[in-house]
GROMACS .gro file of C-alpha atoms in nm:
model
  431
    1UNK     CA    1  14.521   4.573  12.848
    2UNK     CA    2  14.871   4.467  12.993
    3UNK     CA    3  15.115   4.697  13.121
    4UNK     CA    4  15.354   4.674  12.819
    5UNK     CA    5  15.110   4.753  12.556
    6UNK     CA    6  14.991   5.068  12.788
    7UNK     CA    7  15.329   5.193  12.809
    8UNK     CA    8  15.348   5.131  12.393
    9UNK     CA    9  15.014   5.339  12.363
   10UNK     CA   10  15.130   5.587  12.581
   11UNK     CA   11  15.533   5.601  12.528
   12UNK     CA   12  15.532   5.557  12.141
   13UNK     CA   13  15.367   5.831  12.031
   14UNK     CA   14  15.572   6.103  12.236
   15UNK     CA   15  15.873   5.954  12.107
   16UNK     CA   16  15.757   5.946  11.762
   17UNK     CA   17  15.661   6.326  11.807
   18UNK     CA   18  16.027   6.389  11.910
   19UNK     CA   19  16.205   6.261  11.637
   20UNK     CA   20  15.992   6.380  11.367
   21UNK     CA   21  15.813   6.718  11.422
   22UNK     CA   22  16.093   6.798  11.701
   23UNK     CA   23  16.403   6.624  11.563
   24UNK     CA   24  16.605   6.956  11.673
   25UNK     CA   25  16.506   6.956  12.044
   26UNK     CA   26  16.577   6.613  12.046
   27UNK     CA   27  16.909   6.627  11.893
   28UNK     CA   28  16.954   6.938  12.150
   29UNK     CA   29  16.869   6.679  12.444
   30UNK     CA   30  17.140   6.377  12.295
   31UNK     CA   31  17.413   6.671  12.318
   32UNK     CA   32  17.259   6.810  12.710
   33UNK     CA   33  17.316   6.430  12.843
   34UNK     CA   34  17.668   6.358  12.630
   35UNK     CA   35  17.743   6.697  12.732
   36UNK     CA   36  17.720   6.588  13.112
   37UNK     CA   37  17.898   6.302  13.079
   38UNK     CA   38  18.229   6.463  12.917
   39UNK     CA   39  18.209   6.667  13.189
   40UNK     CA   40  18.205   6.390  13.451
   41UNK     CA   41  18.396   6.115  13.298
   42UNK     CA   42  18.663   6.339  13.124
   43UNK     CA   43  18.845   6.398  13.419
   44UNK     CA   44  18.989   6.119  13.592
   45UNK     CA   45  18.935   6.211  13.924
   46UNK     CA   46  18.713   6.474  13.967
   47UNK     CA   47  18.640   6.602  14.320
   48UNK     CA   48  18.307   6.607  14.507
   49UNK     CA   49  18.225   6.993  14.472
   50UNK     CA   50  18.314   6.967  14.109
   51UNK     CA   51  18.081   6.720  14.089
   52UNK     CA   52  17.804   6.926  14.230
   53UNK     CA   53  17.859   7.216  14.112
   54UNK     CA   54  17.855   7.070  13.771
   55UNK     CA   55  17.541   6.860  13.783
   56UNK     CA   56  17.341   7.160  13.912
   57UNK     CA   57  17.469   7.420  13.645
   58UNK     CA   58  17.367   7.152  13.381
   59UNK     CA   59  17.051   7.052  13.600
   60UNK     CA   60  16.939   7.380  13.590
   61UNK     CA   61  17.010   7.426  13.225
   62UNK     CA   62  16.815   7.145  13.128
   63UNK     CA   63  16.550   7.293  13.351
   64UNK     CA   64  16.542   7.631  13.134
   65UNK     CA   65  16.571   7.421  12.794
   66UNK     CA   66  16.269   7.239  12.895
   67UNK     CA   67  16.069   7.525  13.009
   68UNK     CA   68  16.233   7.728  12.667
   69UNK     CA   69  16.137   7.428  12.416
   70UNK     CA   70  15.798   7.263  12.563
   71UNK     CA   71  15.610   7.633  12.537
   72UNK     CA   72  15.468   7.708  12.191
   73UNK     CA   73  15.465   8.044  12.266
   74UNK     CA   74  15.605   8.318  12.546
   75UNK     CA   75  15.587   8.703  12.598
   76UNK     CA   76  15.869   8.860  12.509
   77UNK     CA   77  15.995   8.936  12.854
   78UNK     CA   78  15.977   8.527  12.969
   79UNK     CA   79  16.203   8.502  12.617
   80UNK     CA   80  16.462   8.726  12.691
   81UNK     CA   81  16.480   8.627  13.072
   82UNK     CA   82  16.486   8.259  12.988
   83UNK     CA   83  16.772   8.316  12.683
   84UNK     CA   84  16.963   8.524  12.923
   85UNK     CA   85  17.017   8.272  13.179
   86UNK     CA   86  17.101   8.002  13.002
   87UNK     CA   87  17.369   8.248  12.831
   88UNK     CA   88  17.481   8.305  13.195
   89UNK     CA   89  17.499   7.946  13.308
   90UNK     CA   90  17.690   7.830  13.008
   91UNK     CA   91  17.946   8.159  13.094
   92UNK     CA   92  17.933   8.009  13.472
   93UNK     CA   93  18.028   7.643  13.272
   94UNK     CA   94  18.369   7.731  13.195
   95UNK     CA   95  18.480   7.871  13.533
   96UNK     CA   96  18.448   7.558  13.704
   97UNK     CA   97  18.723   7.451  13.536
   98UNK     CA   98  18.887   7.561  13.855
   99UNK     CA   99  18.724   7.254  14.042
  100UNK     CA  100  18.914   6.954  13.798
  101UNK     CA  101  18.577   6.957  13.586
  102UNK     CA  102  18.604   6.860  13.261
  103UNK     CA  103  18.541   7.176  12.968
  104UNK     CA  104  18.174   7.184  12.866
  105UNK     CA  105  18.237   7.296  12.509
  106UNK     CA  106  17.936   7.093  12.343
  107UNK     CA  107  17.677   7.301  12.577
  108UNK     CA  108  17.837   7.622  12.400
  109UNK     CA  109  17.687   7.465  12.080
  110UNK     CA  110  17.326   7.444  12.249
  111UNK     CA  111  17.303   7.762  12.337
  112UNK     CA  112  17.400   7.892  11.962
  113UNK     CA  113  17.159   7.651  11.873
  114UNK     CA  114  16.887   7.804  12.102
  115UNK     CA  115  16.997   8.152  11.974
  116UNK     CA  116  16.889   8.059  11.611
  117UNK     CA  117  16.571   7.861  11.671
  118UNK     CA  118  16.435   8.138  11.901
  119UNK     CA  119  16.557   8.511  11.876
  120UNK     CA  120  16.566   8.675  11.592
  121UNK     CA  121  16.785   8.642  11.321
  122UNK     CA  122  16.965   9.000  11.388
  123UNK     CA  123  17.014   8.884  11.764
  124UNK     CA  124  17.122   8.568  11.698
  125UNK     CA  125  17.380   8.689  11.470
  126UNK     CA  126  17.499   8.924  11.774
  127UNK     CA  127  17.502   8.677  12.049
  128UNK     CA  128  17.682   8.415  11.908
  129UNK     CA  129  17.968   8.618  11.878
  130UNK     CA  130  17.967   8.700  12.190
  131UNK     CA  131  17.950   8.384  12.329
  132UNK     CA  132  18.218   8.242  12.085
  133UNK     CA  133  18.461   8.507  12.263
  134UNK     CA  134  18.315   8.387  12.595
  135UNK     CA  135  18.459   8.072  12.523
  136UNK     CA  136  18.769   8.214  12.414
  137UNK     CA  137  18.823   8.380  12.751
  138UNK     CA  138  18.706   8.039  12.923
  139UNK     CA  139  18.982   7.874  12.722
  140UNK     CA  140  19.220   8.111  12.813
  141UNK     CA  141  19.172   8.065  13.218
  142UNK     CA  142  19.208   7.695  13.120
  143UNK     CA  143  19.534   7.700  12.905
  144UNK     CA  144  19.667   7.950  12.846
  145UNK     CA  145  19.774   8.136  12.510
  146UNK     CA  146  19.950   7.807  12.405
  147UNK     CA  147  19.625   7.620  12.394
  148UNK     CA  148  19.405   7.893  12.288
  149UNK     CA  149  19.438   7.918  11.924
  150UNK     CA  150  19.426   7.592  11.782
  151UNK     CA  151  19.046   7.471  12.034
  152UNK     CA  152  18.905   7.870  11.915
  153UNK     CA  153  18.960   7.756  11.564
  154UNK     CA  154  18.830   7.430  11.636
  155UNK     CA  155  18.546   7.577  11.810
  156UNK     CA  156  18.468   7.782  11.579
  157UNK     CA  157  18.335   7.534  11.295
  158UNK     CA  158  18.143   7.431  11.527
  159UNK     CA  159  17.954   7.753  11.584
  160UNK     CA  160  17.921   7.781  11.229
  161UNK     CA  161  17.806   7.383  11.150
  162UNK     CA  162  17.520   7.473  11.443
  163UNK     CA  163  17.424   7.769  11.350
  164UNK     CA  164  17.384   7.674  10.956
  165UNK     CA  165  17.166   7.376  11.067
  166UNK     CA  166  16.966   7.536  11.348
  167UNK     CA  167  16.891   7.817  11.085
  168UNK     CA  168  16.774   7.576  10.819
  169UNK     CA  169  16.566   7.402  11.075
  170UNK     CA  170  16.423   7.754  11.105
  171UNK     CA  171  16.371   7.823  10.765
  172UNK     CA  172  16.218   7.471  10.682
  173UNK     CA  173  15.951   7.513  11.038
  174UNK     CA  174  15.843   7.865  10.834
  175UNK     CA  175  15.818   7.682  10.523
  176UNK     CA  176  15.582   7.398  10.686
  177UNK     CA  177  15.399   7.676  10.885
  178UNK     CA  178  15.344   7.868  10.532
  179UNK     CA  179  15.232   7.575  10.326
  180UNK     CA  180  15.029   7.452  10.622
  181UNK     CA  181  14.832   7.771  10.605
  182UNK     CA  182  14.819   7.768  10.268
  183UNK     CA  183  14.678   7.420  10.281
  184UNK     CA  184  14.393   7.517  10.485
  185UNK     CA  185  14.330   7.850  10.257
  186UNK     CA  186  14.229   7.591   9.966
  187UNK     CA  187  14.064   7.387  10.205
  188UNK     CA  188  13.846   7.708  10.288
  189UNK     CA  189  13.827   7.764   9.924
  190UNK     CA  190  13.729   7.442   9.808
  191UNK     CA  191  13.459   7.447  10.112
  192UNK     CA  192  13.343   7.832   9.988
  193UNK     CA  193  13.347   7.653   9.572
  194UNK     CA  194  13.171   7.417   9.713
  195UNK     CA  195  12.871   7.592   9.902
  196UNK     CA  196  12.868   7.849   9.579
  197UNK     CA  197  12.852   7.530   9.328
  198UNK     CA  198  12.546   7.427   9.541
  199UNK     CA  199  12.400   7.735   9.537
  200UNK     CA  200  12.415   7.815   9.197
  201UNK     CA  201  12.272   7.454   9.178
  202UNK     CA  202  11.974   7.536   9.340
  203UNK     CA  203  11.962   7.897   9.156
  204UNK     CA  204  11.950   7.702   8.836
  205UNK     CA  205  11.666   7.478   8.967
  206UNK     CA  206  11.476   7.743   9.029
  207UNK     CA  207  11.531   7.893   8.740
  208UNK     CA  208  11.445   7.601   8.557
  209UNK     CA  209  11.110   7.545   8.764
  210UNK     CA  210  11.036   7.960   8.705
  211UNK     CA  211  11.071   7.853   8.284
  212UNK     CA  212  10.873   7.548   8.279
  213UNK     CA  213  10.604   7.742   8.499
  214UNK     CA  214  10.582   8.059   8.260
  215UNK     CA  215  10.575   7.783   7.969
  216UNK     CA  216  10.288   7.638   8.129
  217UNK     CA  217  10.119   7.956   8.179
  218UNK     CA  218  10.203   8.036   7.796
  219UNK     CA  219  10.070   7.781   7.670
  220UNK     CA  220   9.742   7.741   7.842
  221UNK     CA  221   9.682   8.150   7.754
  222UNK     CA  222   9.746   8.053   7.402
  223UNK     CA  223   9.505   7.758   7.445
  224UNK     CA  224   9.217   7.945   7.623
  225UNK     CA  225   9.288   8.243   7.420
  226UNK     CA  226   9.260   8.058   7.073
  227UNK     CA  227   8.999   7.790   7.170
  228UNK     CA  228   8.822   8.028   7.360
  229UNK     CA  229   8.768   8.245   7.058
  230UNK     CA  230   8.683   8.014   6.829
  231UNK     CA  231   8.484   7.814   7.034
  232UNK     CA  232   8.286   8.086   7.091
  233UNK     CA  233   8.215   8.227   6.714
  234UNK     CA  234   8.129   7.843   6.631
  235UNK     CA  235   7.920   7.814   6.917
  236UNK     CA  236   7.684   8.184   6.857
  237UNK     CA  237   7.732   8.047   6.466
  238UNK     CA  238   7.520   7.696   6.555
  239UNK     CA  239   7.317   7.946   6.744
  240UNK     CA  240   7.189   8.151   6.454
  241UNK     CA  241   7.209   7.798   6.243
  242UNK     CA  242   6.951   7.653   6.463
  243UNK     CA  243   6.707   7.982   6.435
  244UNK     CA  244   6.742   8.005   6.064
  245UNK     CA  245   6.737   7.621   5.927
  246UNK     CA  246   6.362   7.663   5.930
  247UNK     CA  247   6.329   8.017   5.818
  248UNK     CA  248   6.622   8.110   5.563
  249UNK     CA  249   6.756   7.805   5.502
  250UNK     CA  250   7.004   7.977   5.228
  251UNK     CA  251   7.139   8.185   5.512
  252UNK     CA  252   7.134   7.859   5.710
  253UNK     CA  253   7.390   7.714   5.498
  254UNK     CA  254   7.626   8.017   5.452
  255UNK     CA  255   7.627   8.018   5.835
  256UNK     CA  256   7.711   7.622   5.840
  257UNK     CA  257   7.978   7.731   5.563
  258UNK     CA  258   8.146   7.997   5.808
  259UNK     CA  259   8.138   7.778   6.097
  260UNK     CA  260   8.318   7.510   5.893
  261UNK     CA  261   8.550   7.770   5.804
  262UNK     CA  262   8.651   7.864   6.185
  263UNK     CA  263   8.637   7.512   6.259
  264UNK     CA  264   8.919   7.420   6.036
  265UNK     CA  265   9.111   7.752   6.162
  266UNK     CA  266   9.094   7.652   6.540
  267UNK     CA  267   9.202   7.300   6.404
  268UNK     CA  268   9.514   7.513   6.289
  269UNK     CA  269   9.588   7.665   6.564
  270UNK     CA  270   9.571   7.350   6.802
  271UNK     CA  271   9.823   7.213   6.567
  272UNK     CA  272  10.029   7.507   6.623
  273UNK     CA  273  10.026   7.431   6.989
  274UNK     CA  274  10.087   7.078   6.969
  275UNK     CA  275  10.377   7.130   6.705
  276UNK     CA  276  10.533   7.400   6.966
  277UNK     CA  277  10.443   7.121   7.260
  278UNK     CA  278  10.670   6.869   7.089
  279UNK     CA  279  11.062   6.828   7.195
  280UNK     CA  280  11.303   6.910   6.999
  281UNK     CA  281  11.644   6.823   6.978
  282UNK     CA  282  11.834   7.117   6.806
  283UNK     CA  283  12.131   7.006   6.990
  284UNK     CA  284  12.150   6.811   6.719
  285UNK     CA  285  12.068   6.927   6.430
  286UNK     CA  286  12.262   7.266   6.277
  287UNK     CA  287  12.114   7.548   6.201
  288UNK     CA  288  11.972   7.497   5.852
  289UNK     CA  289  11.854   7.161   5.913
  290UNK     CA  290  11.617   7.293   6.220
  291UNK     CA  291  11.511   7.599   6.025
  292UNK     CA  292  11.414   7.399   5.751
  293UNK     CA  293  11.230   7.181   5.989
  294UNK     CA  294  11.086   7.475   6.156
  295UNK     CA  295  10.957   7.595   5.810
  296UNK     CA  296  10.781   7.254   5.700
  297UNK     CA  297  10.593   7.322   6.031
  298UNK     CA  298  10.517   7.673   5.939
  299UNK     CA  299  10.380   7.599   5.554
  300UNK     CA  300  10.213   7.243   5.736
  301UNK     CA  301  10.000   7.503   5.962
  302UNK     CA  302   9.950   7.803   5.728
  303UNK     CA  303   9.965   7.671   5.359
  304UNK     CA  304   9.828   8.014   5.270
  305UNK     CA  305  10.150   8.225   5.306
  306UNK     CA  306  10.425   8.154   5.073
  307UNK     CA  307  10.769   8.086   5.274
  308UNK     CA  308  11.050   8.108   5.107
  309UNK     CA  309  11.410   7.985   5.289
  310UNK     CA  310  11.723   8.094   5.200
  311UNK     CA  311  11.946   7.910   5.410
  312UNK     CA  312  12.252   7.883   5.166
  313UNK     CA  313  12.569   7.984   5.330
  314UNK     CA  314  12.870   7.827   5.481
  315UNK     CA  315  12.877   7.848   5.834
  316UNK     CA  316  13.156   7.801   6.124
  317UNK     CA  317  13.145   7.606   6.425
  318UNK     CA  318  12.859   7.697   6.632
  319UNK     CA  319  12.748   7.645   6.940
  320UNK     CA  320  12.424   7.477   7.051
  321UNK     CA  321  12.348   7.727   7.287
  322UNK     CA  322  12.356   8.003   6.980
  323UNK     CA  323  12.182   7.797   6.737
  324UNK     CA  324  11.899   7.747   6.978
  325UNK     CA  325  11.877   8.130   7.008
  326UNK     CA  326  11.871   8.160   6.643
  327UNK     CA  327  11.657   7.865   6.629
  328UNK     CA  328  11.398   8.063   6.879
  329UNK     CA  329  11.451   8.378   6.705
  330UNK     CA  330  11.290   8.240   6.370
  331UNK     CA  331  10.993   8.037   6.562
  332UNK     CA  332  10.923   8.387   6.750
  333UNK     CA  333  10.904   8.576   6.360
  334UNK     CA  334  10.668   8.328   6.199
  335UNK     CA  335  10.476   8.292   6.452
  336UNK     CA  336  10.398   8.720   6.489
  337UNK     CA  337  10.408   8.652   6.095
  338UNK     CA  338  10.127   8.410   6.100
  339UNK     CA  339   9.938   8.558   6.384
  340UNK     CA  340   9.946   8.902   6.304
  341UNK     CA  341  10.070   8.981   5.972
  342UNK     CA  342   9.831   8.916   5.742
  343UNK     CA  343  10.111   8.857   5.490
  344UNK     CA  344  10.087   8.645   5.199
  345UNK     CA  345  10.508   8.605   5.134
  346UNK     CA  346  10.744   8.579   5.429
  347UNK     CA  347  11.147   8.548   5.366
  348UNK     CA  348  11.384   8.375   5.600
  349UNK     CA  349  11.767   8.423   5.529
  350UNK     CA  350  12.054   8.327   5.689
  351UNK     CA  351  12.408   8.434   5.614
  352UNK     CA  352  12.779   8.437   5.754
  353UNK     CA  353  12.961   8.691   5.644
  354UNK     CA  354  13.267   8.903   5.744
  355UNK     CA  355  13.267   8.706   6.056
  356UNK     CA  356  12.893   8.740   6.121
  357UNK     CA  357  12.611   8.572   6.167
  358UNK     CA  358  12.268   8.780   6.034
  359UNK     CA  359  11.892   8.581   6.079
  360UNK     CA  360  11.660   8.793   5.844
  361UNK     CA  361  11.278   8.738   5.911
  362UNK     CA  362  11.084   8.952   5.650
  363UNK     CA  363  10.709   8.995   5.506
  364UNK     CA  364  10.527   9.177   5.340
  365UNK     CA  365  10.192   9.239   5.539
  366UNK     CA  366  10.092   9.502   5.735
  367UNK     CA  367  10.350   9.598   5.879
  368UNK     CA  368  10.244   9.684   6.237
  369UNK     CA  369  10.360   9.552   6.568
  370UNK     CA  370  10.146   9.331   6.752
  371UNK     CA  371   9.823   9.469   7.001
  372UNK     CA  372   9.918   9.561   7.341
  373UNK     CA  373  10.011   9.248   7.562
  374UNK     CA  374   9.991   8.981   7.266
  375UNK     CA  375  10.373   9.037   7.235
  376UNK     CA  376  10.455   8.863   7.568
  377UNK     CA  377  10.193   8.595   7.472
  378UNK     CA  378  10.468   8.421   7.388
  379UNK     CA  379  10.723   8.235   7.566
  380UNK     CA  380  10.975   8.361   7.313
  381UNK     CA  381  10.832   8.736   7.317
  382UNK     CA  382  11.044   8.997   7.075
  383UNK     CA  383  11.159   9.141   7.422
  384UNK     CA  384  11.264   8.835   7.575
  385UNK     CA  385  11.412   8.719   7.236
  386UNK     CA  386  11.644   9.076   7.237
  387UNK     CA  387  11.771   8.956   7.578
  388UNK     CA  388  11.809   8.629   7.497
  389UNK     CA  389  12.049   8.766   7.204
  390UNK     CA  390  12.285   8.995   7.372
  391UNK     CA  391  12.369   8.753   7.657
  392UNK     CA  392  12.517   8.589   7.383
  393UNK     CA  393  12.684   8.973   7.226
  394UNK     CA  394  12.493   9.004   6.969
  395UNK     CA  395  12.199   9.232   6.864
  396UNK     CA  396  11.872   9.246   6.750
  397UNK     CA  397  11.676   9.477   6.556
  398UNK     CA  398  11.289   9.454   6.426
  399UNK     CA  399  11.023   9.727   6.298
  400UNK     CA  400  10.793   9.754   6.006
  401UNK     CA  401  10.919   9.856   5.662
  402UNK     CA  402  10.873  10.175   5.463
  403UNK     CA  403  10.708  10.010   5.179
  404UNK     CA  404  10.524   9.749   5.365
  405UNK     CA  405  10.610   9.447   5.594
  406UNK     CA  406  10.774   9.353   5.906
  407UNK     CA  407  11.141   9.285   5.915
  408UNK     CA  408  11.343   9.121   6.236
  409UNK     CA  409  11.722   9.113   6.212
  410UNK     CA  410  11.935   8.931   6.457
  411UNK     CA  411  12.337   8.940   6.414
  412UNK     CA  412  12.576   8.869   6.646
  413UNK     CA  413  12.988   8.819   6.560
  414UNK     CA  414  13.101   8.465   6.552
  415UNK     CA  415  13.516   8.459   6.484
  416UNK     CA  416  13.632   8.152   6.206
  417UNK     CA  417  13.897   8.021   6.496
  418UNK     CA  418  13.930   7.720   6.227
  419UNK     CA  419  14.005   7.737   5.876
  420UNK     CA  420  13.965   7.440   5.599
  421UNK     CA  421  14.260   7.302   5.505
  422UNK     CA  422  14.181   7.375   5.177
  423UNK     CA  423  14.260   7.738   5.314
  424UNK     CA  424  14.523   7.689   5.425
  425UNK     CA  425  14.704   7.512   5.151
  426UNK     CA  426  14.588   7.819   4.932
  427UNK     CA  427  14.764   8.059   5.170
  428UNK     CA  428  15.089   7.885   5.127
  429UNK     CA  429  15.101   7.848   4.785
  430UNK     CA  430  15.005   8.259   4.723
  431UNK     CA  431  15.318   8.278   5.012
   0.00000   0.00000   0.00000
């Protein structure tokens, strides 16, 4: 690497850190070095101890403003002993007027500067008074009353032009400070969303792997609980068949008759399984299409019980998450009304009305809930059906009848947001 592109690498950057994130200090170190010069050059002669005594007060000034701005932070102490002696050199400043050295009135406007970018507001406000009559009295040794006035009045824009800008420099560093820490805030939030987003990513996995594994338990007790049974009547029935075909062949054939009989019922109920084994998409069908579906199925599998639908009613907008609880809701009902009802008649209704939505699942068998643990056979248990429901706010209510039957009743309140602008064109017209 040759020297001139090492002294780029290494010069460039600290310059480009001066004019943009300091631009202040720098401007502060243009007026330190134009300051020196007046002070030098604006006398045409000035004498040797003049000289000296000038280039160490402003040596020594720069010295302090370089210790004062470099620092990112002090103690309090270091603050007020570094602010105070630059106050006290730029007092010292004006009496060496006495030596034929020129009037350092620009390093008056540093040191107001100084005041604003690092005391306190309140302090700044009382110092640079101060050391605007300071000057006055430094003006006075030099001139006279004669000159005083108009260079006071003169200086005195000038206090007020620096100390406007150094405090908007101020205000503006507290601004970048306050939307820097802001920034990294919603940095830290959009880490924390993040890390929750994946969590709740892997919480819904799981959750997802937890259903599909109680589904699979589900339906293989439903299998070995229904084959098993079957299976084993059939199987004690060809039993006795093969015992009696020689003696009491009559009896032989009433058993062959019954086995038949639970043959074709098993055959049922592994339809039943299949049909509940095969996806659905009631995403895309609404709610009266897939309970009509779901009743084909039912009347397919038990042709014995007379379903009747009454699915007449104008609905709102739903959504599919609700009409796959309703949709559940009526697959849960006929099947506790074709597994334990012993019903011949069975009534599904569904109505909107008065800003609700009512399922109705009545029949008119027994009446009587279902034997101990054969509830939670299913996937879609009356329990887990009642909590599946008021997630979603609404309610649902099921018991046997007075008369006789079962009856399960699921509402939950669905607000028209939208009206038909057939509606709407009524309502003006009656306005």
């Amino acid at each position: 690497m040759s020297s001139q592109a090492r002294i780029d690498e290494i010069v460039l950057p600290v310059i480009t850190r001066w004019l943009t994130h300091r631009a202040v200090d720098s401007a502060l170190v243009t007026v330190l070095v134009l300051n020196y010069l007046i002070s030098i050059l604006g006398t045409w002669s000035p004498t040797f101890p003049g000289f000296v005594l000038s280039t160490s007060i402003l040596g020594s000034y720069g010295a302090l403003f370089w210790w004062l701005t470099s620092k990112s932070s002090m103690k309090p102490w270091q603050l007020v002993l570094c602010i105070g002696t630059i106050s006290l050199l730029t007092f010292i400043s004006g009496l060496v007027l006495a030596v034929d050295v020129g009037f350092n009135w620009l390093l008056y406007l540093v040191t107001v500067t100084l005041y604003f970018t690092h005391l306190s507001l309140r302090s700044a406000l009382i110092l640079s008074p101060l050391l605007y009559l300071v000057a006055g009295i430094n003006m006075f040794i030099l001139g006279g009353w004669h000159k005083l006035f108009p260079s006071w009045v003169s200086l005195l824009a000038g206090f007020g032009f620096v100390a406007i800008f150094a405090l908007s420099d101020r205000l503006l560093k507290q601004e970048q400070k306050r939307s820097q820490k802001l920034f990294h805030q919603l940095e830290g939030s959009k880490q924390e969303l993040e890390q929750a987003h994946q969590q709740l990513q892997a919480y819904a996995n799981e959750v997802e792997e937890l259903a599909k594994a109680r589904e699979r338990t589900r339906l293989a007790r439903d299998i070995h609980d229904t084959l098993g049974h079957y299976l084993t009547i059939i199987s004690i029935q060809l039993e006795t068949i093969s015992k009696l075909q020689e003696r009491d062949q009559a009896r032989a054939i009433v058993e062959v008759e019954e086995a038949k009989r639970v043959a074709a019922q098993c055959m049922q109920e592994v339809r039943h399984a299949v049909a509940a084994l095969r996806p659905r998409s009631t995403a895309s069908l609404n709610i009266p299409e897939a309970l009509s579906q779901l009743g084909n199925e039912f009347r397919l599998v038990t042709p014995e019980i007379d379903l009747t639908l009454d699915l007449e009613t104008t609905l709102p907008a739903l959504s599919a998450e609700l009409q796959l609880a309703f949709y559940r809701a009526a697959q849960e009902a006929l099947t506790n009304v074709r597994k334990h009802a012993q019903a011949s008649k069975v009534l599904v209704r569904l109505r909107y009305e008065d800003e609700i939505l009512e399922l109705v699942i009545r029949d008119n068998g027994q009446g009587s809930l279902p034997a101990p643990g054969r509830e939670q056979s299913s996937g879609f248990g009356l329990i887990g059906l009642r909590e599946r429901i008021e997630l979603l706010g609404g309610e649902v209510a099921f018991g046997p009848l007075e008369a006789a039957g079962y009856r399960v009743a699921v509402q939950i309140r669905v607000p028209q947001t939208l009206k038909a602008p057939a509606d709407l064109l009524m309502q003006e017209s009656e306005a």
